[in-house]
Tab-separated table of C-alpha atoms in Angstrom:
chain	number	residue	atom	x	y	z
A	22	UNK	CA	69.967	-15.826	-29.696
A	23	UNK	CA	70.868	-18.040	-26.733
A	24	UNK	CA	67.291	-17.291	-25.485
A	25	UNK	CA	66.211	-18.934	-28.721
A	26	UNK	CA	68.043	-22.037	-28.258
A	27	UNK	CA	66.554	-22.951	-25.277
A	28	UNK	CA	64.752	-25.359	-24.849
A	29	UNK	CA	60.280	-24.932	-24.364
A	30	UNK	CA	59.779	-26.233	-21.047
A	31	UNK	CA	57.712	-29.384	-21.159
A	32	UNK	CA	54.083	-28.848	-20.156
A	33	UNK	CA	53.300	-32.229	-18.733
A	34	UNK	CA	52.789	-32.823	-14.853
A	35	UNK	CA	56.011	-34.048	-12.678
A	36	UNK	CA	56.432	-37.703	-12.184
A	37	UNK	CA	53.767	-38.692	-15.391
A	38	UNK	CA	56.147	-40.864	-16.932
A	39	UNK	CA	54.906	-44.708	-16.672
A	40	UNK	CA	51.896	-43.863	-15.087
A	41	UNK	CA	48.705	-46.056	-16.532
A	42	UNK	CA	45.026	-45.236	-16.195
A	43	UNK	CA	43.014	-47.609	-14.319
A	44	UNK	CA	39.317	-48.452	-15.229
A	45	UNK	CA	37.132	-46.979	-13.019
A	46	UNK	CA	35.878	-49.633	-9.846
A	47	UNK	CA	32.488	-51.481	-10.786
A	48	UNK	CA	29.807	-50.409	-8.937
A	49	UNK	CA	28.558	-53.161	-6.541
A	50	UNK	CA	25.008	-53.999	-7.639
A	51	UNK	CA	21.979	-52.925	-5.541
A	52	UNK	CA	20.651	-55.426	-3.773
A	53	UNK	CA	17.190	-56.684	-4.512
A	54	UNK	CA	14.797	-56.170	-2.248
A	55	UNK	CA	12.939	-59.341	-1.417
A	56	UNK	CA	8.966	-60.032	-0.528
A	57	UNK	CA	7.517	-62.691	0.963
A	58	UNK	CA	3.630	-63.290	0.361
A	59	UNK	CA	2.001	-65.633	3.344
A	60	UNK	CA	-0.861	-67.101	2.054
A	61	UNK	CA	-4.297	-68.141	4.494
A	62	UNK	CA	-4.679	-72.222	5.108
A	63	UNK	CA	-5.639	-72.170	9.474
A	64	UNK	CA	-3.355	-74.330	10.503
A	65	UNK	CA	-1.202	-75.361	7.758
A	66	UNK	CA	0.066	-71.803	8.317
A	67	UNK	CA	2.672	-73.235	10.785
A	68	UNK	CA	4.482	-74.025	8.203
A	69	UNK	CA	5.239	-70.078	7.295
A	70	UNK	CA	7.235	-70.243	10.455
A	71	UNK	CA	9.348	-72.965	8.784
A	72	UNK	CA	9.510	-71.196	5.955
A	73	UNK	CA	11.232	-67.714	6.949
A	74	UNK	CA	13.568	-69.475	9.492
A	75	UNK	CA	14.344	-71.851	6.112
A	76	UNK	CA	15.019	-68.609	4.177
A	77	UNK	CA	17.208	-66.629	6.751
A	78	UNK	CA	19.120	-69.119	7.551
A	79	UNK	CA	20.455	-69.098	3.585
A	80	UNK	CA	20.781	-65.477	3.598
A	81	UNK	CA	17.869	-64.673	2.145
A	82	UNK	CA	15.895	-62.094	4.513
A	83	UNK	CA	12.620	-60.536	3.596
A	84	UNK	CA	12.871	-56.899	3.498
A	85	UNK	CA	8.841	-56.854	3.002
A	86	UNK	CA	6.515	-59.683	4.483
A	87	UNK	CA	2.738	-59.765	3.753
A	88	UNK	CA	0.246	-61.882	4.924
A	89	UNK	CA	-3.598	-62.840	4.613
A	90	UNK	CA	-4.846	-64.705	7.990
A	91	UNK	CA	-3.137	-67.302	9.180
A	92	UNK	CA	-0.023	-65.820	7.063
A	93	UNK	CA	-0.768	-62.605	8.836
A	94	UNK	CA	-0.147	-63.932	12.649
A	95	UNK	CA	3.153	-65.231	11.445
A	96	UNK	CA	4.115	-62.345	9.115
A	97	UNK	CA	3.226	-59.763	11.408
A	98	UNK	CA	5.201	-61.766	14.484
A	99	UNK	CA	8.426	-62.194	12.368
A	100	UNK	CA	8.182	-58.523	11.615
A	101	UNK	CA	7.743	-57.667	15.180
A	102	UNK	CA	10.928	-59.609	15.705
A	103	UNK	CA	8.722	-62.448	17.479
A	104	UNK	CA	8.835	-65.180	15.504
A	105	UNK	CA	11.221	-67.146	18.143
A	106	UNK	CA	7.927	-66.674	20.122
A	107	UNK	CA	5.181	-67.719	18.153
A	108	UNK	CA	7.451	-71.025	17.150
A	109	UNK	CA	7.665	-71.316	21.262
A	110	UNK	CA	3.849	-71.013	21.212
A	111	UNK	CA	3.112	-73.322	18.538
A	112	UNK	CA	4.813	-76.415	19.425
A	113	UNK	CA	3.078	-75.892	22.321
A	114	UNK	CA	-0.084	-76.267	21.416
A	115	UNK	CA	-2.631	-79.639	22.345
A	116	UNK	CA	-5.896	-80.521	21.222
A	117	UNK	CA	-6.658	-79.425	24.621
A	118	UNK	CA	-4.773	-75.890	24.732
A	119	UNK	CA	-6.142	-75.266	21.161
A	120	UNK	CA	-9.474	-75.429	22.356
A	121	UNK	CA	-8.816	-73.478	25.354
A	122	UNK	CA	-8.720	-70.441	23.318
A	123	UNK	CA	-12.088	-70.878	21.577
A	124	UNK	CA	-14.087	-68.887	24.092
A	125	UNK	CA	-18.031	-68.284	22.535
A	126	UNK	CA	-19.367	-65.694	21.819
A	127	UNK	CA	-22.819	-64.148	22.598
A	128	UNK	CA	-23.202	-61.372	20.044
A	129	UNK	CA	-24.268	-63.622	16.990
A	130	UNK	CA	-21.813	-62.597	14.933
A	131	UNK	CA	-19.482	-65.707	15.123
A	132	UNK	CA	-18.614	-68.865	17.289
A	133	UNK	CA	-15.927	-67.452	18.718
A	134	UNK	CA	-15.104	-64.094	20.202
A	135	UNK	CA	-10.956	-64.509	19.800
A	136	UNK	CA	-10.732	-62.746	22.791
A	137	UNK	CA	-8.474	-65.452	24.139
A	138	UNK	CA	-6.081	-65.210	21.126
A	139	UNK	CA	-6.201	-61.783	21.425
A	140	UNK	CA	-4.983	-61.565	24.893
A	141	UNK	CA	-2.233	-64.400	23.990
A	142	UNK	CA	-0.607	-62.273	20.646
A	143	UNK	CA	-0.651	-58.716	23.294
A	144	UNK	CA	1.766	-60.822	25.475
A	145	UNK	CA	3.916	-60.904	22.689
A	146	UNK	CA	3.145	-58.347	20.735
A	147	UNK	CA	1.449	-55.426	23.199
A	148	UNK	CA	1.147	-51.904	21.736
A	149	UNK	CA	3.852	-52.225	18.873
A	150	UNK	CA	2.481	-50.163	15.995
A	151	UNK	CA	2.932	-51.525	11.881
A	152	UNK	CA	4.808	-48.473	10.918
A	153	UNK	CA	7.359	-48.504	13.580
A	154	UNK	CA	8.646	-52.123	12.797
A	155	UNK	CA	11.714	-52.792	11.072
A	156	UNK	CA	10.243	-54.849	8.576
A	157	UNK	CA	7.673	-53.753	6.358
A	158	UNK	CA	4.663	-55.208	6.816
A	159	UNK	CA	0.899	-55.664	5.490
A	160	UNK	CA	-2.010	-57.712	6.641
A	161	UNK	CA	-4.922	-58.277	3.902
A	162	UNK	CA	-8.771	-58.180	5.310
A	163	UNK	CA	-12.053	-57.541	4.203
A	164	UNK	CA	-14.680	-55.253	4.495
A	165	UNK	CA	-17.746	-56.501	5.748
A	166	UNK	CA	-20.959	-55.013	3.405
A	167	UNK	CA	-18.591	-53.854	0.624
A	168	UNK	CA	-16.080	-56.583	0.377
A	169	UNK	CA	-13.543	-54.431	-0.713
A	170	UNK	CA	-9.668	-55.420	0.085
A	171	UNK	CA	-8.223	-53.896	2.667
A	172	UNK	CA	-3.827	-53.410	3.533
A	173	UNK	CA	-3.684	-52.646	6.883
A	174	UNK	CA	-0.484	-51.002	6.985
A	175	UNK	CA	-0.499	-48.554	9.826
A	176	UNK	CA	-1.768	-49.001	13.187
A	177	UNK	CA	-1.639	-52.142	15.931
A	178	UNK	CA	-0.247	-55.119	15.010
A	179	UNK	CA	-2.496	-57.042	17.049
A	180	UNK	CA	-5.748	-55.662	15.921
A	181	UNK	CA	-4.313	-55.899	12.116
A	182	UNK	CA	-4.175	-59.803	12.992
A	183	UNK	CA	-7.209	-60.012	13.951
A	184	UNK	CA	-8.973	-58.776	11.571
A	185	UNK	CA	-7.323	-60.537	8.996
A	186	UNK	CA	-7.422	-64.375	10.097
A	187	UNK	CA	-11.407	-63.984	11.487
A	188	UNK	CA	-13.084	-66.310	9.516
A	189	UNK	CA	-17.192	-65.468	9.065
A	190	UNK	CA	-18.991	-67.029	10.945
A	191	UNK	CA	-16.148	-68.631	13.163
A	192	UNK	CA	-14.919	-65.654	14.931
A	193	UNK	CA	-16.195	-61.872	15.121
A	194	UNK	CA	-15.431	-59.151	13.048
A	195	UNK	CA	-13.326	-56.614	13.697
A	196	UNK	CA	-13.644	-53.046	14.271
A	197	UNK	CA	-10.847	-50.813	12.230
A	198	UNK	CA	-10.915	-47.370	11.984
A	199	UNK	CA	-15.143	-47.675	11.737
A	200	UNK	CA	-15.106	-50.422	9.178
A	201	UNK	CA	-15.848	-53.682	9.995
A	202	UNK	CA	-13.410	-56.460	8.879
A	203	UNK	CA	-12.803	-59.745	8.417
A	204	UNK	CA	-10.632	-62.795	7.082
A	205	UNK	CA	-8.747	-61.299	4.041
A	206	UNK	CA	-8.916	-64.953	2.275
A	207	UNK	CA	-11.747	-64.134	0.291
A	208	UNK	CA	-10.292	-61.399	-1.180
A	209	UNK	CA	-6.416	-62.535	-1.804
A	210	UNK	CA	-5.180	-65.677	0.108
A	211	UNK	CA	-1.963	-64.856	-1.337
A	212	UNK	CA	-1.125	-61.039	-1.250
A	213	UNK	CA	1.884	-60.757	-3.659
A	214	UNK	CA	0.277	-57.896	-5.142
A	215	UNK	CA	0.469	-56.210	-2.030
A	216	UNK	CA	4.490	-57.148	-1.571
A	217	UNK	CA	4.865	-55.648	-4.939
A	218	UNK	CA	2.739	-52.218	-4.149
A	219	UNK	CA	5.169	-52.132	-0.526
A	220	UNK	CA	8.539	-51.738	-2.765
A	221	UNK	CA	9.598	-55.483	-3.262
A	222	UNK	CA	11.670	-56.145	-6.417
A	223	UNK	CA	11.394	-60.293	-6.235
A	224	UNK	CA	8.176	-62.002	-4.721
A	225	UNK	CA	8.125	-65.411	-3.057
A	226	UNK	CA	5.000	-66.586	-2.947
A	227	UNK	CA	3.766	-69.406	-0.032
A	228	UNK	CA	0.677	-70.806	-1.349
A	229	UNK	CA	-1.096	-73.094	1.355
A	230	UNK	CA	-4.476	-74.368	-0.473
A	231	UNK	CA	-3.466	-74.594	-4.321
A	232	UNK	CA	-0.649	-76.400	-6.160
A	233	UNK	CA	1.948	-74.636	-8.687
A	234	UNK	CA	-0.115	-76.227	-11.598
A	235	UNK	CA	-3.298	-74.698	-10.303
A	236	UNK	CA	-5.151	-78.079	-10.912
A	237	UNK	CA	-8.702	-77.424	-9.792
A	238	UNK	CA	-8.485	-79.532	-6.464
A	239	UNK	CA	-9.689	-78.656	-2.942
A	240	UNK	CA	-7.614	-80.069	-0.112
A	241	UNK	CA	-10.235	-82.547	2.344
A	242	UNK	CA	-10.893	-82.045	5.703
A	243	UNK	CA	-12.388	-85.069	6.745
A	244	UNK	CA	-9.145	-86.273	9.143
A	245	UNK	CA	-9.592	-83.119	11.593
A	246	UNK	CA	-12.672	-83.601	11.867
A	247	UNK	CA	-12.413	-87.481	13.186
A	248	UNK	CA	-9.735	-86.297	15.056
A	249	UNK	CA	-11.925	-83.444	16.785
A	250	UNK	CA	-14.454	-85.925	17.086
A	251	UNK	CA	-11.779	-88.382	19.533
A	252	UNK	CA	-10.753	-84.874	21.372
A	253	UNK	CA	-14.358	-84.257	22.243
A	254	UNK	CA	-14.640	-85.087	25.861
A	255	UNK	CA	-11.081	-83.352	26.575
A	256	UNK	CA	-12.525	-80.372	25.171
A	257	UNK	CA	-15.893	-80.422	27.132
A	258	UNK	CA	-14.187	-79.805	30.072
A	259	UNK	CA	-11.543	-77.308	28.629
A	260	UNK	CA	-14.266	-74.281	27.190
A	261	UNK	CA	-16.976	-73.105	28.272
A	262	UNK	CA	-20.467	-72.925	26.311
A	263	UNK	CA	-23.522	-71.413	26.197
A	264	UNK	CA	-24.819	-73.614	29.124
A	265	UNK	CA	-22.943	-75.893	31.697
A	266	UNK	CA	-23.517	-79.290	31.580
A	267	UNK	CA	-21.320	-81.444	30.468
A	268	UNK	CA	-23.587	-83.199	28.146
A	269	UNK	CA	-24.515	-80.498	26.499
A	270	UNK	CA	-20.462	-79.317	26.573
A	271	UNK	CA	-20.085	-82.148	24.485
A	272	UNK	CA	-23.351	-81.939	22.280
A	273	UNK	CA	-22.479	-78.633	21.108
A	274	UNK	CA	-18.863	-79.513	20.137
A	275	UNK	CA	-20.350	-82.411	18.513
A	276	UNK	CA	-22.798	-79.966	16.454
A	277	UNK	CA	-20.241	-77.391	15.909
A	278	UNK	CA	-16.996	-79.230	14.343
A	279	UNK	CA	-18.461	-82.976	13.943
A	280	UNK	CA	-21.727	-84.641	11.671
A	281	UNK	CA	-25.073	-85.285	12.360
A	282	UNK	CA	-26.990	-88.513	13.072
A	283	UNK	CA	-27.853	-87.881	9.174
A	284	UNK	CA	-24.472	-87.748	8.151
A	285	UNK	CA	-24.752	-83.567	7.343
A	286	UNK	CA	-21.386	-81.513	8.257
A	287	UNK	CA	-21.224	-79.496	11.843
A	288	UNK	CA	-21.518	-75.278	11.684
A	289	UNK	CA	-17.856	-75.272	11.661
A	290	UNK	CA	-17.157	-77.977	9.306
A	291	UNK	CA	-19.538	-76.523	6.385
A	292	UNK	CA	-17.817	-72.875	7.257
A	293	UNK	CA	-14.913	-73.933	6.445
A	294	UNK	CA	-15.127	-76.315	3.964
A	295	UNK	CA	-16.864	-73.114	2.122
A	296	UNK	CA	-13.840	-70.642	2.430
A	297	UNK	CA	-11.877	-73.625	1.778
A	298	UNK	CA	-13.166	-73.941	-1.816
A	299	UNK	CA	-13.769	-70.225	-2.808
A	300	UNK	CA	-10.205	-69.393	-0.874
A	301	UNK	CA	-8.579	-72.196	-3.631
A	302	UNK	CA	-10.587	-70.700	-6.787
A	303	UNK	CA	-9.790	-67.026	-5.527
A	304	UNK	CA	-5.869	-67.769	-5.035
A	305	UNK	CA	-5.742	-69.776	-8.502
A	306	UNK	CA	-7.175	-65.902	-10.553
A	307	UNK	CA	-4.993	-64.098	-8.791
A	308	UNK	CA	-1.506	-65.901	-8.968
A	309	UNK	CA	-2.550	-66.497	-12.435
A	310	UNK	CA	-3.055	-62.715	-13.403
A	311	UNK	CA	-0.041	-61.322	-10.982
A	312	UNK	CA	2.418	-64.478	-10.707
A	313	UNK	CA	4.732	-64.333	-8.291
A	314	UNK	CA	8.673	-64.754	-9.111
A	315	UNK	CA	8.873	-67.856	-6.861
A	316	UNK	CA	5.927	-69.788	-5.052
A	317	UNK	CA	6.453	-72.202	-2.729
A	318	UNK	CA	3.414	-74.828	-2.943
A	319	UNK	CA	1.480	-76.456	-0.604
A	320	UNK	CA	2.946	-79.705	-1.491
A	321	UNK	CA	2.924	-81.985	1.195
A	322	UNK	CA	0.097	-80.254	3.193
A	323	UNK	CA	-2.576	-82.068	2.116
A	324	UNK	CA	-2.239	-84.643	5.070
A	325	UNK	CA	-2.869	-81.763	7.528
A	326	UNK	CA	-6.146	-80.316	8.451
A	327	UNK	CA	-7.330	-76.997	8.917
A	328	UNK	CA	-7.642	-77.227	12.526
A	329	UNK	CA	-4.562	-79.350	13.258
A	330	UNK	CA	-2.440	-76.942	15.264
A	331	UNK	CA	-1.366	-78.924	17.345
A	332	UNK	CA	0.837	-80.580	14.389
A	333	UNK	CA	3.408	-77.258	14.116
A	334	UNK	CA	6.528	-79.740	14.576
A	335	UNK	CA	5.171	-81.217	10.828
A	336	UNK	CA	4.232	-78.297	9.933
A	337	UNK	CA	7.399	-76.038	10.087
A	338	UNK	CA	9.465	-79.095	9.299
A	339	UNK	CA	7.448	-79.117	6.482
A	340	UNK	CA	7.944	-75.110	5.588
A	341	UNK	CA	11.539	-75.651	5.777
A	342	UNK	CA	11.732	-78.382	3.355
A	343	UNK	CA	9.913	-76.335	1.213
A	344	UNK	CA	12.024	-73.858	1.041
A	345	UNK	CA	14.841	-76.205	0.343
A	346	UNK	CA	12.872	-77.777	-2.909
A	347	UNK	CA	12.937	-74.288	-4.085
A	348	UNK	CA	16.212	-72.748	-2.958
A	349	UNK	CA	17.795	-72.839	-6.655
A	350	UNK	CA	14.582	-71.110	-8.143
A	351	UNK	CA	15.090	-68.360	-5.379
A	352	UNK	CA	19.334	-67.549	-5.725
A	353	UNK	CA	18.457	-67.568	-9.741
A	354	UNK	CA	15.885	-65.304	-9.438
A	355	UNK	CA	17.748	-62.882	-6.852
A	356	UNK	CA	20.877	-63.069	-9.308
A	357	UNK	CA	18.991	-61.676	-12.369
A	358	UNK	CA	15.996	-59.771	-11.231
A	359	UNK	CA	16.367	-55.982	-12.013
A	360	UNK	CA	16.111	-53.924	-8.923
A	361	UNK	CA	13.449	-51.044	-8.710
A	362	UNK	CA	11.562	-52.855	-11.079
A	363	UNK	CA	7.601	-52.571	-10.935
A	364	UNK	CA	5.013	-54.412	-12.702
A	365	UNK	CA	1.619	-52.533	-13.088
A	366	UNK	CA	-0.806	-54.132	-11.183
């Protein structure tokens, strides 16, 4: 009987009394991974520098940078980690020193051989391999014959460079793994298909040529060339040519980037007055059919002409004020963009 009246021991764990469940912690949420698509322009691409040292500095660091010619020198440096290096470089630059690096070239193939760039990006840049940087990385060419797109993803930076800022007809192609190649701007100026195929989740665009309303307009040339014109004589005496004198220095400067007695455009004028146009009408179809989440337009770089590198104080001035224009756009789309997202290209 007294077993009976005792009482069931209670089953519930010591010490459970006024203990409340708390929700479980909310997950922090990934963090998007961000692209950054350099378009071609020549020398408006200074402003690229502008506009990643614009974007760090706010906190916003590419995790994948690709870039078609001019967008590929500066891509592939800031990927490198040289970027401090190539703004050193640029600000450097003269009428004079720019032309210093134009050496000709013999083979037919273009005016220039680059091998004086060349040897200027291996002091910086010497045997470091795309796949071993920290950043990813992708420069856009094109195949000579086929003109299929190429990513060069995989191999030296330097040659990957190369290949994708020369221009036909303005520098020589390059040799890649037995393909010949050559300035990815008549393919895709603005690669941001190619961010989007290397993992990024949000896409900046940089577009140097076109405007965000895709108005069909062509940016003029006509100031670089009066300004080459005024820098003739310092050139003469700066690169070499085909022959010495310096009258004929002079002439073939004068044939190459100025106008004839008749009024008709120099080699290098009509070359790139040509990739100029079909770069603009290219760019416009493909931002159009793959739009990038931001672009940052080439507003403001109409005053500059392709061959003004020796403007790259205006120039990344100009980048980073860019960025600044479109710094709300960027923190609202990195706020609600859905990470891992893909769009089929």
């Amino acid at each position: 009987m007294l077993s009976l009246l005792r009482k069931t021991p209670e089953t519930r764990p010591p010490h459970s009394e006024g203990v409340i469940k708390l929700p479980e912690r909310a997950q922090p949420r990934p963090k998007p991974k961000v692209g950054v698509a350099l378009g071609a322009g020549a020398a408006r691409g200074w402003s690229h520098i502008g506009v990643l040292q614009e974007l760090v500095s706010n906190g916003i660091v590419p995790d994948v940078v690709a870039g078609t010619s001019i967008g590929a020198v500066v891509g592939g440096c800031f990927a490198g980690g040289k970027i401090e290096a190539l703004e050193s470089f640029a600000r450097a630059l003269t009428r004079r020193r720019m032309f210093s690096l134009l050496d000709l070239s013999f083979s037919g193939s273009g005016l220039f051989s680059g091998g004086r760039l060349k040897t200027r990006l291996e002091r910086e840049l010497a045997d470091i391999r795309i796949e071993d940087m920290p950043t990813a990385f992708a420069a856009v060419a094109t195949e000579v014959g086929s003109g299929h797109e190429v990513w060069l993803t995989r191999g030296l930076i330097v040659e990957a460079i190369r290949a994708s800022y020369a221009m036909p007809g303005i520098f020589e192609p390059v040799k890649w793994n037995g393909r010949w190649l050559f300035d990815g701007a008549l393919v895709n100026p603005v690669p941001v298909a190619v961010c989007r195929a290397l993992g990024a989740d949000l896409v900046i665009a940089v577009n140097l040529i076109g405007d965000t309303m895709f108005r069909g307009t062509v940016i003029s040339d006509r100031v670089v060339v009066d300004q080459t014109l005024q820098a003739l004589d310092v050139a003469a005496n700066t690169v070499e040519p085909p022959h010495g004198g310096s009258p004929e220095r002079t002439g073939f400067f004068r044939r190459t980037f100025g106008r004839g007695e008749d009024g008709a455009p120099g080699i290098a004028s009509t070359v790139l007055d040509a990739l100029n146009i079909t770069q603009d009408r290219i760019a416009r179809s493909r931002l159009a059919g793959d739009p990038p989440d931001v672009t940052i337009s080439a507003r403001g770089l109409g005053r500059f002409g392709l061959f003004d590198f020796h403007l790259a104080d205006e120039l990344i001035a100009s980048g980073r004020e860019a960025v600044r224009r479109s710094l709300n756009d960027i923190e609202h789309h990195l706020a609600t963009v859905s990470v891992g997202r893909r769009r089929t290209i």
